[in-house]
Short mmCIF file of C-alpha atoms in Angstrom, two decimals:
data_model
loop_
_atom_site.label_atom_id
_atom_site.label_comp_id
_atom_site.label_asym_id
_atom_site.label_seq_id
_atom_site.Cartn_x
_atom_site.Cartn_y
_atom_site.Cartn_z
CA MET A 58 0.00 0.00 0.00
CA THR A 59 1.41 3.38 -1.03
CA THR A 60 1.80 5.92 1.79
CA PRO A 61 0.08 9.23 0.94
CA ALA A 62 2.48 12.12 0.34
CA PRO A 63 2.76 14.68 3.15
CA ILE A 64 0.58 17.73 2.68
CA ILE A 65 2.17 19.38 5.74
CA ASP A 66 5.87 19.05 6.56
CA VAL A 67 7.21 20.66 9.73
CA LEU A 68 11.00 20.50 9.56
CA ASP A 69 13.02 21.19 12.72
CA VAL A 70 11.00 24.28 13.63
CA THR A 71 11.96 26.45 16.58
CA PHE A 72 9.92 29.56 17.30
CA SER A 73 10.03 32.12 20.09
CA TYR A 74 7.45 34.86 20.50
CA ALA A 75 8.95 38.33 20.83
CA GLY A 76 10.18 38.85 24.39
CA ALA A 77 9.50 35.26 25.48
CA ALA A 78 11.91 33.61 27.91
CA ARG A 79 11.85 30.24 26.14
CA PRO A 80 10.81 28.90 22.72
CA ALA A 81 7.16 28.05 22.19
CA LEU A 82 8.35 25.44 19.68
CA ASP A 83 11.69 23.73 20.16
CA GLY A 84 13.03 21.64 17.27
CA VAL A 85 9.65 20.25 16.19
CA SER A 86 9.49 17.96 13.15
CA LEU A 87 6.44 16.06 11.91
CA SER A 88 4.59 15.26 8.71
CA VAL A 89 0.87 15.12 8.02
CA ALA A 90 -0.16 12.94 5.10
CA GLU A 91 -2.86 14.06 2.71
CA GLY A 92 -6.19 12.74 3.98
CA ASP A 93 -4.98 12.29 7.57
CA PHE A 94 -6.88 13.25 10.74
CA LEU A 95 -4.34 14.48 13.30
CA GLY A 96 -5.11 15.54 16.85
CA ILE A 97 -2.66 17.78 18.70
CA ILE A 98 -2.79 17.42 22.48
CA GLY A 99 -0.82 18.54 25.52
CA PRO A 100 -1.17 20.63 28.67
CA SER A 101 -1.76 24.38 28.63
CA GLY A 102 1.29 26.24 27.35
CA ALA A 103 2.78 23.15 25.70
CA GLY A 104 2.86 24.74 22.23
CA LYS A 105 -0.23 23.17 20.66
CA SER A 106 -1.73 26.33 19.18
CA THR A 107 1.70 27.64 18.21
CA LEU A 108 2.30 24.46 16.21
CA MET A 109 -1.07 24.96 14.52
CA TYR A 110 -0.16 28.56 13.66
CA ALA A 111 3.11 27.34 12.15
CA MET A 112 1.24 24.77 10.06
CA ASN A 113 -1.23 27.25 8.56
CA GLY A 114 1.28 30.08 8.02
CA VAL A 115 -0.05 32.46 10.67
CA ILE A 116 3.47 32.05 12.04
CA PRO A 117 5.64 33.71 10.82
CA HIS A 118 3.37 36.07 8.82
CA TYR A 119 1.11 37.33 11.61
CA HIS A 120 2.68 36.40 14.94
CA GLN A 121 6.16 37.87 14.99
CA GLY A 122 9.19 36.32 16.66
CA ASP A 123 12.34 34.31 15.99
CA PHE A 124 11.58 31.52 13.51
CA TYR A 125 14.01 28.76 12.52
CA GLY A 126 13.40 25.72 10.38
CA GLU A 127 10.89 25.21 7.59
CA VAL A 128 7.21 24.41 7.12
CA ARG A 129 5.92 23.24 3.76
CA LEU A 130 2.20 23.27 3.01
CA ALA A 131 1.27 21.35 -0.14
CA GLY A 132 4.88 21.85 -1.22
CA ALA A 133 4.94 25.62 -0.61
CA ASP A 134 7.36 27.11 1.92
CA THR A 135 5.09 29.01 4.32
CA HIS A 136 7.83 31.54 5.03
CA GLU A 137 8.07 32.44 1.35
CA THR A 138 4.35 32.22 0.52
CA SER A 139 1.79 34.87 1.46
CA LEU A 140 -1.09 34.09 3.80
CA THR A 141 -3.46 34.90 0.95
CA ASP A 142 -1.92 32.23 -1.24
CA LEU A 143 -1.71 29.73 1.62
CA SER A 144 -5.40 30.25 2.37
CA HIS A 145 -6.25 28.60 -0.95
CA THR A 146 -4.89 25.36 0.54
CA VAL A 147 -5.63 25.61 4.26
CA ALA A 148 -8.65 26.97 6.12
CA THR A 149 -8.72 27.64 9.84
CA VAL A 150 -11.52 27.70 12.40
CA PHE A 151 -10.41 29.45 15.57
CA GLN A 152 -11.53 28.77 19.12
CA ASP A 153 -13.61 31.96 19.39
CA VAL A 154 -16.01 31.57 16.47
CA ASP A 155 -17.85 34.78 17.37
CA ALA A 156 -14.66 36.74 16.72
CA GLN A 157 -14.32 34.99 13.36
CA MET A 158 -17.79 35.96 12.13
CA VAL A 159 -17.98 38.98 9.84
CA ALA A 160 -21.66 38.93 8.83
CA THR A 161 -24.95 39.01 10.71
CA ALA A 162 -26.77 36.29 8.75
CA VAL A 163 -25.73 32.70 8.04
CA GLU A 164 -25.87 32.89 4.24
CA ASP A 165 -23.94 36.18 4.18
CA GLU A 166 -21.19 34.64 6.33
CA VAL A 167 -20.65 31.88 3.77
CA LEU A 168 -20.88 34.35 0.88
CA PHE A 169 -18.23 36.64 2.34
CA GLY A 170 -15.26 34.36 1.84
CA LEU A 171 -16.32 33.33 -1.65
CA GLU A 172 -16.62 36.94 -2.77
CA ASN A 173 -13.25 37.82 -1.22
CA PHE A 174 -11.63 34.88 -3.00
CA GLY A 175 -12.95 36.17 -6.31
CA VAL A 176 -15.09 33.11 -7.02
CA PRO A 177 -17.14 33.79 -10.18
CA HIS A 178 -20.61 35.04 -9.25
CA GLY A 179 -22.24 32.27 -11.26
CA GLU A 180 -20.59 29.64 -9.05
CA ILE A 181 -21.33 31.21 -5.68
CA PRO A 182 -24.95 30.06 -5.11
CA ALA A 183 -24.04 26.41 -5.71
CA ARG A 184 -20.97 26.69 -3.45
CA VAL A 185 -23.11 28.18 -0.66
CA ASP A 186 -25.74 25.43 -1.05
CA GLU A 187 -23.03 22.77 -1.02
CA ALA A 188 -21.31 24.09 2.11
CA LEU A 189 -24.52 24.51 4.10
CA ALA A 190 -25.63 21.00 3.13
CA LEU A 191 -22.25 19.51 4.07
CA VAL A 192 -22.59 20.65 7.67
CA GLY A 193 -26.35 20.07 7.85
CA ILE A 194 -27.55 23.64 8.32
CA ALA A 195 -29.31 24.38 5.03
CA ASP A 196 -32.42 25.22 7.04
CA LEU A 197 -30.53 27.97 8.91
CA ARG A 198 -29.38 29.97 5.90
CA GLU A 199 -31.64 32.96 6.60
CA ARG A 200 -31.17 32.95 10.37
CA ALA A 201 -29.36 35.70 12.26
CA ILE A 202 -26.05 34.39 13.59
CA ALA A 203 -26.72 36.02 16.96
CA SER A 204 -29.77 33.77 17.40
CA LEU A 205 -27.83 30.52 17.00
CA SER A 206 -26.53 28.12 19.63
CA GLY A 207 -22.81 27.56 20.11
CA GLY A 208 -22.90 24.32 18.14
CA GLN A 209 -24.80 25.96 15.28
CA LYS A 210 -22.28 28.83 15.14
CA GLN A 211 -19.46 26.30 14.95
CA LYS A 212 -21.18 24.71 11.95
CA VAL A 213 -21.58 28.13 10.30
CA ALA A 214 -17.85 28.74 10.72
CA LEU A 215 -17.15 25.34 9.18
CA ALA A 216 -19.51 26.01 6.27
CA ALA A 217 -17.82 29.34 5.58
CA VAL A 218 -14.40 27.74 5.21
CA LEU A 219 -15.63 24.58 3.45
CA ALA A 220 -17.21 26.75 0.75
CA LEU A 221 -13.64 27.68 -0.20
CA ARG A 222 -12.89 23.98 -0.81
CA PRO A 223 -9.64 23.78 1.14
CA LYS A 224 -7.38 20.73 1.07
CA VAL A 225 -6.55 21.16 4.76
CA LEU A 226 -8.85 22.12 7.63
CA VAL A 227 -7.20 23.29 10.85
CA LEU A 228 -9.23 23.86 14.03
CA ASP A 229 -8.19 25.33 17.37
CA GLU A 230 -10.24 23.77 20.20
CA PRO A 231 -13.47 23.72 18.18
CA THR A 232 -15.50 22.29 21.06
CA GLY A 233 -14.10 24.45 23.86
CA ALA A 234 -17.41 26.21 24.53
CA LEU A 235 -19.75 23.36 23.58
CA ASP A 236 -21.68 20.83 25.64
CA PRO A 237 -20.87 17.10 25.25
CA ALA A 238 -23.63 16.41 22.72
CA SER A 239 -22.66 19.36 20.49
CA SER A 240 -18.98 18.46 20.83
CA ARG A 241 -19.64 14.95 19.56
CA GLN A 242 -21.69 16.33 16.65
CA VAL A 243 -18.77 18.53 15.59
CA PHE A 244 -16.28 15.65 15.73
CA SER A 245 -18.65 13.34 13.88
CA LEU A 246 -18.95 15.99 11.17
CA LEU A 247 -15.16 16.40 10.98
CA ALA A 248 -14.72 12.64 10.66
CA ASP A 249 -17.25 12.55 7.83
CA LEU A 250 -15.54 15.42 6.00
CA ASN A 251 -12.25 13.60 6.40
CA GLU A 252 -13.42 10.13 5.39
CA ARG A 253 -15.90 10.97 2.65
CA GLY A 254 -14.64 14.37 1.55
CA GLY A 255 -10.93 13.56 1.66
CA ILE A 256 -10.11 16.74 3.59
CA THR A 257 -7.00 16.63 5.76
CA VAL A 258 -8.02 17.57 9.32
CA VAL A 259 -5.76 18.90 12.08
CA VAL A 260 -7.40 19.60 15.45
CA VAL A 261 -5.95 21.17 18.59
CA GLU A 262 -8.17 19.94 21.39
CA GLN A 263 -8.27 19.55 25.17
CA LYS A 264 -11.03 16.92 25.06
CA ILE A 265 -8.76 13.94 24.61
CA GLY A 266 -11.67 11.50 24.75
CA LEU A 267 -13.06 12.78 21.45
CA LEU A 268 -9.67 12.82 19.75
CA ALA A 269 -8.97 9.29 20.99
CA GLU A 270 -12.17 8.19 19.29
CA TYR A 271 -12.07 10.15 16.03
CA ALA A 272 -8.46 11.09 15.16
CA ARG A 273 -6.25 8.61 13.34
CA ARG A 274 -3.03 10.01 14.70
CA LEU A 275 -2.04 12.02 17.77
CA ALA A 276 0.80 14.48 18.34
CA VAL A 277 1.66 15.23 21.97
CA MET A 278 3.34 18.52 22.82
CA ASP A 279 5.32 19.01 26.03
CA GLU A 280 7.01 22.34 26.81
CA GLY A 281 7.43 23.20 23.14
CA ARG A 282 8.77 19.79 22.13
CA LEU A 283 7.08 16.97 20.28
CA ALA A 284 6.93 14.17 22.85
CA TYR A 285 4.96 11.64 20.78
CA CYS A 286 3.51 11.40 17.29
CA GLY A 287 1.89 8.32 15.83
CA ALA A 288 -1.22 6.19 15.54
CA ARG A 289 -3.65 7.05 18.33
CA ARG A 290 -3.54 3.68 20.09
CA GLU A 291 0.23 3.58 19.86
CA VAL A 292 0.50 7.03 21.46
CA LEU A 293 -2.13 6.30 24.12
CA SER A 294 -0.29 3.11 25.10
CA ALA A 295 2.20 5.41 26.88
CA ALA A 296 -0.56 6.38 29.33
CA ASP A 297 1.71 6.73 32.37
CA ASP A 298 4.05 9.13 30.58
CA LEU A 299 1.14 11.08 29.10
CA LEU A 300 -0.28 11.55 32.58
CA ARG A 301 3.13 12.78 33.74
CA ILE A 302 3.16 15.30 30.89
CA GLY A 303 -0.31 16.50 31.88
CA VAL A 304 -2.53 14.82 29.30
CA ASN A 305 -5.82 13.47 30.64
CA VAL A 306 -5.84 10.00 29.12
CA PRO A 307 -9.34 8.53 28.56
CA ARG A 308 -10.42 6.28 31.43
CA ALA A 309 -11.09 3.44 29.00
CA THR A 310 -7.48 3.62 27.85
CA THR A 311 -6.14 3.85 31.41
CA LEU A 312 -8.12 0.72 32.29
CA SER A 313 -6.72 -1.07 29.24
CA CYS A 314 -3.16 -0.21 30.26
CA MET A 315 -3.76 -1.37 33.84
CA LEU A 316 -5.11 -4.71 32.62
CA ARG A 317 -2.20 -5.08 30.21
CA ASP A 318 0.34 -4.34 32.93
CA GLU A 319 -1.31 -6.94 35.17
CA GLY A 320 -0.75 -9.57 32.51
CA PHE A 321 -4.23 -9.79 31.01
CA PRO A 322 -4.46 -10.37 27.23
CA VAL A 323 -5.02 -6.89 25.81
CA GLU A 324 -4.62 -7.01 22.04
CA ARG A 325 -5.98 -3.52 21.41
CA LEU A 326 -6.24 -0.55 23.77
CA ALA A 327 -9.77 0.72 24.35
CA CYS A 328 -10.41 4.33 23.35
CA ASN A 329 -14.01 4.61 24.55
CA VAL A 330 -16.52 2.98 26.88
CA ASP A 331 -17.88 0.56 24.27
CA GLU A 332 -14.39 -0.71 23.48
CA ALA A 333 -13.60 -1.05 27.18
CA GLN A 334 -16.76 -3.10 27.71
CA GLU A 335 -15.83 -5.32 24.77
CA LEU A 336 -12.33 -5.77 26.20
CA ILE A 337 -13.60 -6.77 29.65
CA GLU A 338 -16.18 -9.15 28.21
CA GLY A 339 -13.42 -10.82 26.20
CA ILE A 340 -11.24 -11.27 29.28
CA VAL A 341 -13.96 -12.75 31.50
CA ALA A 342 -15.49 -14.94 28.80
#
């Protein structure tokens, strides 16, 4: 089986914000294959969001500081390529979606980016319809954004960037202000866009339980360094070290590791309650 080519290459990147005492990123290298779903985790201040900003070109173009190394996005050096040009490849949804909104109505929010990108007027209505349908909010197109719930606003933000048809979708804690049900809806939608739409997804998230269930790969940041990067179960198997770093490992995974360490036959770590139940039933059978 051929390994997909990297769409994001982070090559020995060190970055310090202006006036900072230590680097926010310290010699970080990782690759994201086209079509991957990568979750970036770590304690507060570990460098998660900074890594995301390096991936989408916000660093070094917007956030100033000392930048060393190289980031390539779909083959383009982010240091040498403008944010405008990079935005044709990568779209970003930030943690504060209210601050990202520029219009007062749902349809106008999706229209805004298309018009700014110079999409031919004849194509715009179909692109708007497509984006709203993708995230399941076609019935909200005429609603005022201020009247929407947090989960609905998150879907509007997703529709606005999906209308631009990016190859890469980057999200900074997209469920930070959402309840558990809305959080799961967002991750289910991201998984569908990744699996059926072929969009590469990179998510910075504190809710490790959702990433453990939906992401294919996990990158763990610790004090600006990349501590782990690999398949989710492989990374989560280092539960004790992740807890030391400050990552809240899912209870199902912690249970799996405890059973494994006690000598029970654990062929696959559980990432959620259903998998943990299946594991226990297999052991006691």
